[in-house]
Short mmCIF file of C-alpha atoms in Angstrom, two decimals:
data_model
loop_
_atom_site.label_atom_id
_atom_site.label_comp_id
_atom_site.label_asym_id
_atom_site.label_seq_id
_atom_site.Cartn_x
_atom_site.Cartn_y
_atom_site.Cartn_z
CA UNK T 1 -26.65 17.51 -22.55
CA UNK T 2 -28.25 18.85 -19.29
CA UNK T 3 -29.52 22.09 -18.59
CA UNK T 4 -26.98 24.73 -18.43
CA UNK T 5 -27.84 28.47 -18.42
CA UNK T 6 -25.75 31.51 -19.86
CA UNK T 7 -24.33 33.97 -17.27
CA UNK T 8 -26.51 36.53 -19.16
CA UNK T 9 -29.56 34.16 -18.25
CA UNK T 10 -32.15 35.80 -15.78
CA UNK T 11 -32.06 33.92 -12.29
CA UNK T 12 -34.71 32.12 -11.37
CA UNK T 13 -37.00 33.75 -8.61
CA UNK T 14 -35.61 32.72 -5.04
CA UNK T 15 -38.57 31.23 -2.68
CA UNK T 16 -39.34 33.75 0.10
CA UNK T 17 -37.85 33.51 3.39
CA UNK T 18 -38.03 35.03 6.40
CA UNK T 19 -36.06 35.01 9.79
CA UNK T 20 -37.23 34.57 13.53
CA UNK T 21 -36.79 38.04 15.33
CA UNK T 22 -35.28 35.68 18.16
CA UNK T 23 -32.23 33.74 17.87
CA UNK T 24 -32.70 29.66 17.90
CA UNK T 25 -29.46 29.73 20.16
CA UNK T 26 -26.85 32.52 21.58
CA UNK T 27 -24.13 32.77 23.80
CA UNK T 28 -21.75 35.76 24.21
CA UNK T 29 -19.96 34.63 20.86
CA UNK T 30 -22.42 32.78 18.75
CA UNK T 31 -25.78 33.03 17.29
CA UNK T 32 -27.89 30.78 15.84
CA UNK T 33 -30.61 32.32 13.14
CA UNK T 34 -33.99 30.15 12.01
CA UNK T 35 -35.06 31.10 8.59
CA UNK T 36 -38.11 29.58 6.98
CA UNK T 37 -38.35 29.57 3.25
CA UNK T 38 -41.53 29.03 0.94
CA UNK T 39 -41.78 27.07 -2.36
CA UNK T 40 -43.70 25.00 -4.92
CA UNK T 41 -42.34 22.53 -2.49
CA UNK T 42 -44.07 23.98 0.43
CA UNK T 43 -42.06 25.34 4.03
CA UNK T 44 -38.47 24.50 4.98
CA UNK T 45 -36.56 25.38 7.69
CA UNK T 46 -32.93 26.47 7.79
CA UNK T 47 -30.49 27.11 10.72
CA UNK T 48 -27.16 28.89 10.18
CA UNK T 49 -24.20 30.49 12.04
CA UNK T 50 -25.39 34.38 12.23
CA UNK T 51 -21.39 35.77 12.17
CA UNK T 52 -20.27 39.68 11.93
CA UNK T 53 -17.45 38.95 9.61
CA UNK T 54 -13.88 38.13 9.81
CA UNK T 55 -10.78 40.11 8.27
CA UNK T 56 -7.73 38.24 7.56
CA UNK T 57 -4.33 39.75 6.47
CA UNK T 58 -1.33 38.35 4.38
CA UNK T 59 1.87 40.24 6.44
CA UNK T 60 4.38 40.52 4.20
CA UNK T 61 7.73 41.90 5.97
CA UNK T 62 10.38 44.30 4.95
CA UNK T 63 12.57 42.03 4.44
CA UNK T 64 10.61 39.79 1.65
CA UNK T 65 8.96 37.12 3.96
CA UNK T 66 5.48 36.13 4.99
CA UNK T 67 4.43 36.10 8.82
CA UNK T 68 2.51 32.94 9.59
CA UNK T 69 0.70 31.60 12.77
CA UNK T 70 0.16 28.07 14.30
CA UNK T 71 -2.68 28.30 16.33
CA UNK T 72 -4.25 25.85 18.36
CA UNK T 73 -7.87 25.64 17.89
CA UNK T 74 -10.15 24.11 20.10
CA UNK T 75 -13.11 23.49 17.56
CA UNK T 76 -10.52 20.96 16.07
CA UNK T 77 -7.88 19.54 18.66
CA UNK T 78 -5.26 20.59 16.54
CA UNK T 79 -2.52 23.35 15.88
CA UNK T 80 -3.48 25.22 12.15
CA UNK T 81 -1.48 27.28 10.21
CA UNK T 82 -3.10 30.04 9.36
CA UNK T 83 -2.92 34.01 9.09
CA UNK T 84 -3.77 36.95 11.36
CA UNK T 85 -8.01 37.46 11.32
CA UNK T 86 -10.30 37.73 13.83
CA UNK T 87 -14.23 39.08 13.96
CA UNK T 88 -15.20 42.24 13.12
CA UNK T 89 -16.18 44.72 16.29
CA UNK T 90 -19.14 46.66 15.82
CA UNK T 91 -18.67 49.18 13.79
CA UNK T 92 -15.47 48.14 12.92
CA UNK T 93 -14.04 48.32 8.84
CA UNK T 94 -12.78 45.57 7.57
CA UNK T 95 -9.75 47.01 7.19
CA UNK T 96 -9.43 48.64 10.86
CA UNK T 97 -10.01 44.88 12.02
CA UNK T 98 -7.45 43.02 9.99
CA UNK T 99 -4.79 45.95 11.43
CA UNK T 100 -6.04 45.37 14.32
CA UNK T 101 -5.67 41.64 14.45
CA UNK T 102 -1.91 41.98 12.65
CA UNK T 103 -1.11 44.18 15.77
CA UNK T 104 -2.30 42.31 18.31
CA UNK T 105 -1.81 38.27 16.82
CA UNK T 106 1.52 38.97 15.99
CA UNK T 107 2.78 42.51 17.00
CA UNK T 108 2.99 43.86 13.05
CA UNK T 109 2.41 47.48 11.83
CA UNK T 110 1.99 47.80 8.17
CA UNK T 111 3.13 50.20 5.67
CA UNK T 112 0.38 49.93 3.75
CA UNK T 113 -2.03 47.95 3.06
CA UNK T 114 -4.61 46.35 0.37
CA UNK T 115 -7.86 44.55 0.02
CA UNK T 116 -7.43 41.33 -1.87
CA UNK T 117 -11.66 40.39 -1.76
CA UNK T 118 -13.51 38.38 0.27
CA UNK T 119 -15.47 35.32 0.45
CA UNK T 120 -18.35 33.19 2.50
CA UNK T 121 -16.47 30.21 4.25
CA UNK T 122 -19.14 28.13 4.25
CA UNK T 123 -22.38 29.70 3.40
CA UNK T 124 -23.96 26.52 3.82
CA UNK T 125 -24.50 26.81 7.80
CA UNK T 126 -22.93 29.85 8.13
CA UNK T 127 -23.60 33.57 6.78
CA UNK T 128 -19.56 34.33 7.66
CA UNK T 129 -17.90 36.66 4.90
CA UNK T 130 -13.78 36.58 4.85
CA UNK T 131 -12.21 40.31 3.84
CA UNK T 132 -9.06 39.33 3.22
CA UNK T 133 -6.04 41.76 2.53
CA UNK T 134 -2.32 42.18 2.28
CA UNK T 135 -0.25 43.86 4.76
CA UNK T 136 2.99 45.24 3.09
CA UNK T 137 5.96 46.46 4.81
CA UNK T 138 5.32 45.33 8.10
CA UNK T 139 7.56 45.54 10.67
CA UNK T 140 7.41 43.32 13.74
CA UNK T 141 7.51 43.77 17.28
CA UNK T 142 6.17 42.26 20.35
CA UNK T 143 2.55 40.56 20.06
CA UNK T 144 0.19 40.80 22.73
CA UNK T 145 -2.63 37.98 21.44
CA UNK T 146 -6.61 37.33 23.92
CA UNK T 147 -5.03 35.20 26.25
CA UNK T 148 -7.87 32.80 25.63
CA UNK T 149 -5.33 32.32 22.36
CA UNK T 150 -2.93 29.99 22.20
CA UNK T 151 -0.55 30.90 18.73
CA UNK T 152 3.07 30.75 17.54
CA UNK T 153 4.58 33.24 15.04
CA UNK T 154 6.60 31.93 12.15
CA UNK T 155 7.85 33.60 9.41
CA UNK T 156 8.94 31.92 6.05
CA UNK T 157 9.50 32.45 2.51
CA UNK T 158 7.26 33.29 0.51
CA UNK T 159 7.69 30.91 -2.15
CA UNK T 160 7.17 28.18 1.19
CA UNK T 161 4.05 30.17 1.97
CA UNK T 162 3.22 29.16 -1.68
CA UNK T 163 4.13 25.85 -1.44
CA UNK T 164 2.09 25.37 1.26
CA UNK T 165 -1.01 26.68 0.18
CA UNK T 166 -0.91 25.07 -2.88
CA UNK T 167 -0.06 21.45 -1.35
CA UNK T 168 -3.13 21.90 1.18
CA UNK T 169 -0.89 22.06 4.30
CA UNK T 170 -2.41 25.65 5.26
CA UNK T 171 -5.05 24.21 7.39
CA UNK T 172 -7.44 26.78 7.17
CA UNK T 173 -8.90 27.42 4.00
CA UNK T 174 -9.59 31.14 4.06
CA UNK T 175 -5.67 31.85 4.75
CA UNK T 176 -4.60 29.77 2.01
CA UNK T 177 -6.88 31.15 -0.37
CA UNK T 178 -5.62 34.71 0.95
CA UNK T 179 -1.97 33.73 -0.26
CA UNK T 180 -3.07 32.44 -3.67
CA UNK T 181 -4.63 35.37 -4.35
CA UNK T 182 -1.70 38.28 -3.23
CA UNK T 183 0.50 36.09 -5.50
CA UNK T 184 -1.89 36.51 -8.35
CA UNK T 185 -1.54 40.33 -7.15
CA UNK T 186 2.18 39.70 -7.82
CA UNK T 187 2.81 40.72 -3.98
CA UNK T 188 4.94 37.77 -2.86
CA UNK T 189 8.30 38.51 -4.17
CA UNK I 1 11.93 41.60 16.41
CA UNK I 2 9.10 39.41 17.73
CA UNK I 3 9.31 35.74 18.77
CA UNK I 4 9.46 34.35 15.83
CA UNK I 5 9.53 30.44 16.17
CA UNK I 6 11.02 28.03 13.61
CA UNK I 7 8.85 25.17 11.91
CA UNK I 8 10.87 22.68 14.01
CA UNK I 9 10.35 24.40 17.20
CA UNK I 10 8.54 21.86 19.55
CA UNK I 11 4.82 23.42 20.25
CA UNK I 12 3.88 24.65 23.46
CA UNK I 13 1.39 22.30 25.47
CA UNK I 14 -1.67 23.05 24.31
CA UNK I 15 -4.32 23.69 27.21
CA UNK I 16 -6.83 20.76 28.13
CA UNK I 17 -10.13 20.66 26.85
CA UNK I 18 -13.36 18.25 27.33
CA UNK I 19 -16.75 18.85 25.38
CA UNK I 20 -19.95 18.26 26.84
CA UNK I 21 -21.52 15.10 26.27
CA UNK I 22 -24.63 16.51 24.94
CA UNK I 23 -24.74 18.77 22.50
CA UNK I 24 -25.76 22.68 23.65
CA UNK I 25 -28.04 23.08 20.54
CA UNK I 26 -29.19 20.56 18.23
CA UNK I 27 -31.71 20.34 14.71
CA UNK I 28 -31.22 17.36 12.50
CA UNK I 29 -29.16 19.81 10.39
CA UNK I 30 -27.13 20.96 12.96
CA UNK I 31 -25.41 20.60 16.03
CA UNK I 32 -23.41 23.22 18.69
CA UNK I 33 -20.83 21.68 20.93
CA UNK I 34 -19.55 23.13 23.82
CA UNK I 35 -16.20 22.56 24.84
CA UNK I 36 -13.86 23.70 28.28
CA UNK I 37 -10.18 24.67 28.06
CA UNK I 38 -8.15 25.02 31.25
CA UNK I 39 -4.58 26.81 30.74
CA UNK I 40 -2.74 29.11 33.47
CA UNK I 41 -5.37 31.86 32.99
CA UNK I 42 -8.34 29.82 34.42
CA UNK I 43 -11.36 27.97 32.56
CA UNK I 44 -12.72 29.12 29.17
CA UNK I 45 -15.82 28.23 27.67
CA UNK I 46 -16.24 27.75 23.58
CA UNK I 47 -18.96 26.78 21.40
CA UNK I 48 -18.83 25.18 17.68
CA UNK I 49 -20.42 23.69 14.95
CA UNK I 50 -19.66 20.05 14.95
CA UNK I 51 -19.65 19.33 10.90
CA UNK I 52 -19.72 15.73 9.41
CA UNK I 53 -17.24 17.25 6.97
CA UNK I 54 -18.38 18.45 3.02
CA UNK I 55 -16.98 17.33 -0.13
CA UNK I 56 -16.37 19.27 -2.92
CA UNK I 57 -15.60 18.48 -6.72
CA UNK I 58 -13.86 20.62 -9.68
CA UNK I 59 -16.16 19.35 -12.53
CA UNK I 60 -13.90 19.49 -15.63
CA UNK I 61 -16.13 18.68 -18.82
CA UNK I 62 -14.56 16.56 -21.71
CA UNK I 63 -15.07 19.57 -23.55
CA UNK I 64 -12.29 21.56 -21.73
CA UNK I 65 -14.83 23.51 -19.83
CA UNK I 66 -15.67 23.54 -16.06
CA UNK I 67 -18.99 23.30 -14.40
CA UNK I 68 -20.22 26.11 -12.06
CA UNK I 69 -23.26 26.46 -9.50
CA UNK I 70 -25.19 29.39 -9.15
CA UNK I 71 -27.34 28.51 -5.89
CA UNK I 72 -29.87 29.99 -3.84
CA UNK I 73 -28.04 30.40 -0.11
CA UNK I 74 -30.58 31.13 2.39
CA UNK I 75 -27.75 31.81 5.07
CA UNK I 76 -26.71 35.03 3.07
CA UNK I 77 -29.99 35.59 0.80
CA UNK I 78 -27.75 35.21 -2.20
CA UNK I 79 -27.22 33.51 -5.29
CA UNK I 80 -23.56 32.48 -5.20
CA UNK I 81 -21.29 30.60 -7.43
CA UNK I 82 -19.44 27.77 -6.08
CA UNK I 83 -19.06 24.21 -6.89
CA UNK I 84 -20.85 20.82 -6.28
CA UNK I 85 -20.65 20.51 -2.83
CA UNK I 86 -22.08 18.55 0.01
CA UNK I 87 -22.06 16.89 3.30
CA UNK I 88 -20.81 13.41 3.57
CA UNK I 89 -23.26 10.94 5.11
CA UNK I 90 -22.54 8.77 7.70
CA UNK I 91 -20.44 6.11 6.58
CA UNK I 92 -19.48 7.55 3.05
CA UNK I 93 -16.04 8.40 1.92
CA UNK I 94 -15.09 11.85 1.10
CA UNK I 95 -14.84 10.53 -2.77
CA UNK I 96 -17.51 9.13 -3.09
CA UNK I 97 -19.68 12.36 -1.41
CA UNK I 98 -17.43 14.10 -4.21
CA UNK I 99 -19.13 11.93 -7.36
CA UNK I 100 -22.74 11.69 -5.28
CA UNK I 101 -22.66 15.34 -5.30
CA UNK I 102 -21.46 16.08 -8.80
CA UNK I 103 -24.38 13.36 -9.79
CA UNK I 104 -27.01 15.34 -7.98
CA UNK I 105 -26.37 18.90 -8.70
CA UNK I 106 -25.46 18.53 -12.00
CA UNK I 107 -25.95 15.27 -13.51
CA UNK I 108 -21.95 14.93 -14.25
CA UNK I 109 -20.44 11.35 -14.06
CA UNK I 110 -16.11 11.41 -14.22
CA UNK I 111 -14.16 9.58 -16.28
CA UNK I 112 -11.21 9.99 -13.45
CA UNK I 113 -11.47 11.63 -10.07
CA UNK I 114 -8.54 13.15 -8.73
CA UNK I 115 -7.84 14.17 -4.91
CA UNK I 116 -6.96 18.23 -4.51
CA UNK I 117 -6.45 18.46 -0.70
CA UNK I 118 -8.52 19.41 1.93
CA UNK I 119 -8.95 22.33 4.70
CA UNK I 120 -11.43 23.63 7.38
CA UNK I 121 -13.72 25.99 6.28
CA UNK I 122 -13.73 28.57 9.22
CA UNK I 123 -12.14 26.93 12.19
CA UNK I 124 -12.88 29.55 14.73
CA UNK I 125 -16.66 28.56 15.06
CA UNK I 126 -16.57 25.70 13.04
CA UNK I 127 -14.76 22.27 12.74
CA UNK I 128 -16.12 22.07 9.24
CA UNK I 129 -13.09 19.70 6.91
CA UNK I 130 -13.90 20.40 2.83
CA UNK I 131 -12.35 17.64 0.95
CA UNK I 132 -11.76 18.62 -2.46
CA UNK I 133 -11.66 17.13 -5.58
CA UNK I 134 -11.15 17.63 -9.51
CA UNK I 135 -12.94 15.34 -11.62
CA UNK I 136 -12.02 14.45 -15.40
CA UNK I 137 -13.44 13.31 -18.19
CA UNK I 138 -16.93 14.69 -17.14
CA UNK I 139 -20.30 13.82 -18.82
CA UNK I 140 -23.15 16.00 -17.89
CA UNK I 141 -26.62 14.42 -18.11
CA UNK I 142 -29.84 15.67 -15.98
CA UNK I 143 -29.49 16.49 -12.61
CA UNK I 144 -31.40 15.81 -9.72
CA UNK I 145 -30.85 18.31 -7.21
CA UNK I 146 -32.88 17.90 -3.73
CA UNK I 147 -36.05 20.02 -4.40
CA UNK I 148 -35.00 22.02 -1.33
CA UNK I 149 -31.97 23.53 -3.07
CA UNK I 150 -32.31 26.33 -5.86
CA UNK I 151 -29.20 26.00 -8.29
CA UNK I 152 -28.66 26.43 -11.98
CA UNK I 153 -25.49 24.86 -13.93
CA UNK I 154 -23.78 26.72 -15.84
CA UNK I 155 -20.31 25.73 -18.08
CA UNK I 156 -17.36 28.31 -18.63
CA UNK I 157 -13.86 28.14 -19.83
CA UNK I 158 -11.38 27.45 -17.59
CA UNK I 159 -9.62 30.56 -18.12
CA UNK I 160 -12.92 32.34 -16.99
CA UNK I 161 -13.29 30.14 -14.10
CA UNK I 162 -9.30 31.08 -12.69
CA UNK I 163 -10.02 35.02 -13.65
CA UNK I 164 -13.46 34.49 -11.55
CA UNK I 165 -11.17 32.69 -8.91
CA UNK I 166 -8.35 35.43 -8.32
CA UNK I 167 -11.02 37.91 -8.18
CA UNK I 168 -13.07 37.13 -5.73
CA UNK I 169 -16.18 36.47 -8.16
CA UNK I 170 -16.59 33.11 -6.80
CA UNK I 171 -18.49 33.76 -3.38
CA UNK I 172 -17.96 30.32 -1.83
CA UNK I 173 -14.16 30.18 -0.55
CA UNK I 174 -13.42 26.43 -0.34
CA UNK I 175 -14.43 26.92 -4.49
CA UNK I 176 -12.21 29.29 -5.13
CA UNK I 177 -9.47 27.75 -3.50
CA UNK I 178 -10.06 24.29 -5.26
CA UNK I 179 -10.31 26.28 -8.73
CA UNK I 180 -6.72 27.25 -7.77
CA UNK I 181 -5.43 24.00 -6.85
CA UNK I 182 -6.92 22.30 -9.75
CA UNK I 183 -4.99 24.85 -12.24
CA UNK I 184 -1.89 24.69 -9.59
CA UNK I 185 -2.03 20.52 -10.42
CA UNK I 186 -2.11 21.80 -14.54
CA UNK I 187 -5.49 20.02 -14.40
CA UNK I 188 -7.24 23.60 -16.10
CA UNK I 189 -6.00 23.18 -19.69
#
């Protein structure tokens, strides 16, 4: 048997690390952070994606189905399904953002809406955290997406929307995650 | 209404893009593209982490538990709990990244490994794939984790491991998600 701890278990003490004052690399949409940690080992260096948060929203429509978006991304060459999300602004909520991004990725207006949780995408080069929610009665009218964007609005089932997810054809792993979970809420009729 | 399309609407032309030949940031850890997209609206400029890809393994012990990280992320100054995970070297195939990493970080070796699906990680900034896997059968010996990572193992049921899942305990999304599609497979007895 190898060494596994109890949840109860005290953590370990992290090694210390600090962060240049200057980005490594910026442009207008992305910065790069250098962090230097200290061990037993010695120094190490680490660069990651320094990100303000996304917020991503499951719109669920009056009439039982689940808005979804093929988007072409450029990071990839290809056209991903995915949900609504987008940064946060400054001083933005989480919330205010993923209404934000519902209204203006694919025109909705919710009736209410609740926050599933949230997640790091990928917090090994990146400190990006996902909030994630569900839109309920939303009503749809005409988008008006950055026309940097390129995306298509479908709408579906939801039990396709499940499907989906669960078969790994929801490109973009945040999204289907997003799904799983507002079923779990029992939100997808 | 919106413009909803249908899933067998042809896609629009997506705009044409190039990427630099050289990359617009580089460490040995990392490396920033930067790619141009022409569409009606003029030139556009984007930047994004160009990822060998990460693979990712459910560790399911013969026991009927699961194996679960709690590591050190520098990115977010956390200790998170995800799953063995890693980068696929040059040359490597996703499964065998998947059984490398579960070797490393926890000293597991699978009876049986089993392909979940795979998705990108945060394709906005990112063109980061996660192939996931579960493996069976698992026999956890010492592991050898590179002495730059911090992680403890720890074993749970698998019950505990889908309640973590749903919510939002695990930090690292692509985990979560391949908790989910492990138990959606009936793989979490």
């Amino acid at each position: 048997v190898g060494e596994q701890a109890r949840k109860s278990d005290p953590l370990p003490a992290a090694g210390s690390s600090r962060v240049d004052a200057e980005p490594a690399f910026q442009t207008p949409w992305m910065t790069i952070r250098r962090a230097w940690t200290t061990d037993e080992g010695g120094e190490a260096v680490w660069h990651y994606l320094d990100h303000p948060g996304c917020a991503l929203v499951v719109p669920l429509l009056r009439d039982g189905s689940v808005l979804m978006l093929r988007q072409w991304r450029v990071s990839v060459s290809a056209w991903c399904w995915e949900l609504p999300a987008g940064r946060i602004e400054p001083g933005e909520s989480p919330e205010a953002a993923a209404l934000r991004e519902l209204a203006e990725e694919s025109g909705g207006k919710a009736g209410r809406i609740e926050y599933l949780g949230s997640v790091f995408s990928s917090n090994g080069s990146s400190n990006e955290k996902i909030y994630s929610f569900a839109a309920t009665g939303v009503d749809i009218s005409r988008a008006y997406p950055d026309p940097a964007e390129q995306l298509v609005c479908h709408t579906m089932t939801t039990s396709e929307a499940m499907r989906m997810a669960l078969a790994g054809e929801i490109d973009d792993g945040p999204s289907a995650l997003a799904i799983l979970w507002a079923h779990g809420r029992g939100l997808l009729r």
